[in-house]
PDB file of C-alpha atoms in Angstrom:
ATOM      1  CA  MET A   1     -15.943  -2.859 -14.962  1.00  0.00           C
ATOM      2  CA  ASP A   2     -19.162  -3.353 -13.023  1.00  0.00           C
ATOM      3  CA  ALA A   3     -19.524  -1.990  -9.487  1.00  0.00           C
ATOM      4  CA  PRO A   4     -19.431  -5.320  -7.597  1.00  0.00           C
ATOM      5  CA  LYS A   5     -16.121  -6.226  -9.273  1.00  0.00           C
ATOM      6  CA  PHE A   6     -14.729  -2.732  -8.723  1.00  0.00           C
ATOM      7  CA  LYS A   7     -15.032  -3.176  -4.936  1.00  0.00           C
ATOM      8  CA  ASP A   8     -12.590  -6.089  -5.168  1.00  0.00           C
ATOM      9  CA  TYR A   9      -9.964  -3.505  -6.103  1.00  0.00           C
ATOM     10  CA  ILE A  10     -11.101  -0.537  -4.024  1.00  0.00           C
ATOM     11  CA  LEU A  11     -11.350  -2.264  -0.637  1.00  0.00           C
ATOM     12  CA  PRO A  12      -7.739  -3.527  -0.638  1.00  0.00           C
ATOM     13  CA  LEU A  13      -6.585  -0.015  -1.601  1.00  0.00           C
ATOM     14  CA  VAL A  14      -8.542   1.529   1.267  1.00  0.00           C
ATOM     15  CA  PHE A  15      -7.125  -1.078   3.649  1.00  0.00           C
ATOM     16  CA  LEU A  16      -3.605  -0.452   2.340  1.00  0.00           C
ATOM     17  CA  LYS A  17      -4.015   3.299   2.853  1.00  0.00           C
ATOM     18  CA  ARG A  18      -5.320   2.760   6.391  1.00  0.00           C
ATOM     19  CA  LEU A  19      -2.423   0.445   7.265  1.00  0.00           C
ATOM     20  CA  SER A  20       0.010   3.030   5.944  1.00  0.00           C
ATOM     21  CA  ASP A  21      -1.621   5.815   7.969  1.00  0.00           C
ATOM     22  CA  VAL A  22      -1.471   3.715  11.147  1.00  0.00           C
ATOM     23  CA  PHE A  23       2.169   2.834  10.435  1.00  0.00           C
ATOM     24  CA  ASP A  24       3.023   6.527   9.958  1.00  0.00           C
ATOM     25  CA  ASP A  25       1.198   7.470  13.182  1.00  0.00           C
ATOM     26  CA  GLU A  26       3.035   4.813  15.179  1.00  0.00           C
ATOM     27  CA  ILE A  27       6.386   5.914  13.763  1.00  0.00           C
ATOM     28  CA  ALA A  28       5.573   9.543  14.640  1.00  0.00           C
ATOM     29  CA  ARG A  29       4.762   8.568  18.241  1.00  0.00           C
ATOM     30  CA  MET A  30       7.967   6.555  18.514  1.00  0.00           C
ATOM     31  CA  ALA A  31       9.933   9.436  16.994  1.00  0.00           C
ATOM     32  CA  GLU A  32       9.047  11.582  20.000  1.00  0.00           C
ATOM     33  CA  ASP A  33      10.630   9.020  22.338  1.00  0.00           C
ATOM     34  CA  PHE A  34      13.595   7.965  20.222  1.00  0.00           C
ATOM     35  CA  GLY A  35      14.995  11.192  18.832  1.00  0.00           C
ATOM     36  CA  GLY A  36      13.312  11.492  15.473  1.00  0.00           C
ATOM     37  CA  GLU A  37      11.659   9.603  12.669  1.00  0.00           C
ATOM     38  CA  LYS A  38      14.895   8.211  11.280  1.00  0.00           C
ATOM     39  CA  ASN A  39      15.744   6.556  14.610  1.00  0.00           C
ATOM     40  CA  ALA A  40      12.195   5.258  15.031  1.00  0.00           C
ATOM     41  CA  LEU A  41      12.217   3.720  11.547  1.00  0.00           C
ATOM     42  CA  LYS A  42      15.588   2.115  12.191  1.00  0.00           C
ATOM     43  CA  LEU A  43      14.309   0.526  15.407  1.00  0.00           C
ATOM     44  CA  VAL A  44      11.115  -0.714  13.766  1.00  0.00           C
ATOM     45  CA  GLU A  45      13.026  -2.194  10.844  1.00  0.00           C
ATOM     46  CA  GLN A  46      15.154  -4.116  13.348  1.00  0.00           C
ATOM     47  CA  ASP A  47      12.183  -5.228  15.480  1.00  0.00           C
ATOM     48  CA  HIS A  48       8.825  -5.329  13.716  1.00  0.00           C
ATOM     49  CA  LYS A  49       7.055  -6.224  16.960  1.00  0.00           C
ATOM     50  CA  LEU A  50       7.405  -2.647  18.179  1.00  0.00           C
ATOM     51  CA  ILE A  51       4.360  -1.721  16.093  1.00  0.00           C
ATOM     52  CA  ARG A  52       1.087  -3.441  15.179  1.00  0.00           C
ATOM     53  CA  PHE A  53       1.838  -3.948  11.487  1.00  0.00           C
ATOM     54  CA  PHE A  54       5.155  -3.474   9.738  1.00  0.00           C
ATOM     55  CA  LEU A  55       5.065  -2.031   6.231  1.00  0.00           C
ATOM     56  CA  PRO A  56       8.140  -2.462   4.041  1.00  0.00           C
ATOM     57  CA  LYS A  57       9.155   0.824   2.426  1.00  0.00           C
ATOM     58  CA  PRO A  58       7.687   0.053  -1.040  1.00  0.00           C
ATOM     59  CA  ALA A  59       4.324  -0.705   0.586  1.00  0.00           C
ATOM     60  CA  ARG A  60       4.010   2.655   2.318  1.00  0.00           C
ATOM     61  CA  TRP A  61       1.538   5.107   0.827  1.00  0.00           C
ATOM     62  CA  ALA A  62       4.163   7.828   0.366  1.00  0.00           C
ATOM     63  CA  GLU A  63       6.079   5.468  -1.925  1.00  0.00           C
ATOM     64  CA  ILE A  64       2.971   4.288  -3.758  1.00  0.00           C
ATOM     65  CA  ALA A  65       1.932   7.888  -4.419  1.00  0.00           C
ATOM     66  CA  ARG A  66       5.212   8.469  -6.275  1.00  0.00           C
ATOM     67  CA  ILE A  67       4.629   5.702  -8.814  1.00  0.00           C
ATOM     68  CA  THR A  68       3.676   6.933 -12.276  1.00  0.00           C
ATOM     69  CA  THR A  69       4.058   3.766 -14.354  1.00  0.00           C
ATOM     70  CA  GLY A  70       3.571   0.085 -13.605  1.00  0.00           C
ATOM     71  CA  MET A  71       1.095   0.879 -10.838  1.00  0.00           C
ATOM     72  CA  SER A  72      -0.785  -2.435 -10.966  1.00  0.00           C
ATOM     73  CA  GLU A  73       2.386  -4.493 -10.627  1.00  0.00           C
ATOM     74  CA  PHE A  74       3.671  -2.202  -7.877  1.00  0.00           C
ATOM     75  CA  LEU A  75       0.410  -2.494  -5.896  1.00  0.00           C
ATOM     76  CA  THR A  76       0.342  -6.270  -6.231  1.00  0.00           C
ATOM     77  CA  ASP A  77       3.944  -6.459  -5.005  1.00  0.00           C
ATOM     78  CA  ALA A  78       3.148  -4.063  -2.141  1.00  0.00           C
ATOM     79  CA  VAL A  79       0.201  -6.034  -0.761  1.00  0.00           C
ATOM     80  CA  ARG A  80       2.145  -9.286  -1.068  1.00  0.00           C
ATOM     81  CA  ALA A  81       5.083  -7.749   0.806  1.00  0.00           C
ATOM     82  CA  ILE A  82       2.747  -6.643   3.594  1.00  0.00           C
ATOM     83  CA  ALA A  83       1.336 -10.171   3.856  1.00  0.00           C
ATOM     84  CA  ARG A  84       4.860 -11.640   4.025  1.00  0.00           C
ATOM     85  CA  GLU A  85       5.863  -9.288   6.837  1.00  0.00           C
ATOM     86  CA  ASN A  86       2.539  -9.651   8.679  1.00  0.00           C
ATOM     87  CA  PRO A  87       1.308 -13.258   8.507  1.00  0.00           C
ATOM     88  CA  ARG A  88      -1.955 -12.251  10.248  1.00  0.00           C
ATOM     89  CA  LEU A  89      -2.818 -10.273   7.106  1.00  0.00           C
ATOM     90  CA  ALA A  90      -2.112 -13.097   4.654  1.00  0.00           C
ATOM     91  CA  GLY A  91      -5.310 -13.893   2.797  1.00  0.00           C
ATOM     92  CA  VAL A  92      -6.742 -10.517   3.779  1.00  0.00           C
ATOM     93  CA  ILE A  93      -4.594  -7.819   2.188  1.00  0.00           C
ATOM     94  CA  ASP A  94      -3.124  -9.900  -0.633  1.00  0.00           C
ATOM     95  CA  VAL A  95      -6.260 -11.390  -2.196  1.00  0.00           C
ATOM     96  CA  THR A  96      -6.362  -8.998  -5.145  1.00  0.00           C
ATOM     97  CA  ASP A  97      -4.028  -9.248  -8.107  1.00  0.00           C
ATOM     98  CA  PHE A  98      -3.994  -5.782  -9.626  1.00  0.00           C
ATOM     99  CA  ASN A  99      -2.393  -7.342 -12.733  1.00  0.00           C
ATOM    100  CA  ALA A 100      -5.249  -9.796 -13.293  1.00  0.00           C
ATOM    101  CA  THR A 101      -6.437 -10.343 -16.857  1.00  0.00           C
ATOM    102  CA  GLN A 102      -9.699 -11.470 -18.362  1.00  0.00           C
ATOM    103  CA  ALA A 103     -10.005 -12.537 -21.987  1.00  0.00           C
ATOM    104  CA  GLY A 104      -6.406 -11.466 -22.550  1.00  0.00           C
ATOM    105  CA  GLN A 105      -6.844  -7.914 -21.245  1.00  0.00           C
ATOM    106  CA  ARG A 106      -6.054  -6.412 -17.883  1.00  0.00           C
ATOM    107  CA  ILE A 107      -9.150  -5.933 -15.766  1.00  0.00           C
ATOM    108  CA  LEU A 108      -7.861  -2.688 -14.295  1.00  0.00           C
ATOM    109  CA  ASP A 109      -5.224  -0.936 -16.365  1.00  0.00           C
ATOM    110  CA  ASP A 110      -2.570   1.463 -15.128  1.00  0.00           C
ATOM    111  CA  ASP A 111      -4.434   4.426 -16.615  1.00  0.00           C
ATOM    112  CA  ARG A 112      -7.211   3.857 -14.085  1.00  0.00           C
ATOM    113  CA  LEU A 113      -4.811   3.288 -11.186  1.00  0.00           C
ATOM    114  CA  GLY A 114      -2.238   5.973 -11.897  1.00  0.00           C
ATOM    115  CA  PRO A 115      -2.203   9.567 -10.733  1.00  0.00           C
ATOM    116  CA  LYS A 116      -4.661  11.949 -12.282  1.00  0.00           C
ATOM    117  CA  ASP A 117      -4.157  15.570 -13.201  1.00  0.00           C
ATOM    118  CA  THR A 118      -7.005  17.205 -11.307  1.00  0.00           C
ATOM    119  CA  ARG A 119      -6.088  20.758 -12.249  1.00  0.00           C
ATOM    120  CA  HIS A 120      -8.688  22.570 -14.253  1.00  0.00           C
ATOM    121  CA  PRO A 121      -7.693  24.698 -17.230  1.00  0.00           C
ATOM    122  CA  PRO A 122      -8.228  28.456 -16.757  1.00  0.00           C
TER     123      PRO A 122
END
């Protein structure tokens, strides 16, 4: 894949990661006032307006990082879920289909999206 096309996939991932970090930070701040993370999450799930952007659980980076197969489908579903929950982000976060194909082949396959073993052999 050429570099200009690659950015169409990288930028939404960076934005998704940033949204997830902001979500986590806001939950952590609320946790201090509401007796823990579990209580803060429960409140936010009941009233999404308590934070800037609500991320459904499958769209949070901690969940995405656990995925080992079907990454492209999972990412596409995640960005679409964010757009559904945050109409201001529709057309911004959900513009990339990580499952997109060209000439019958996926543009970005799961091998490129999935976790990498970065350990070096001794």
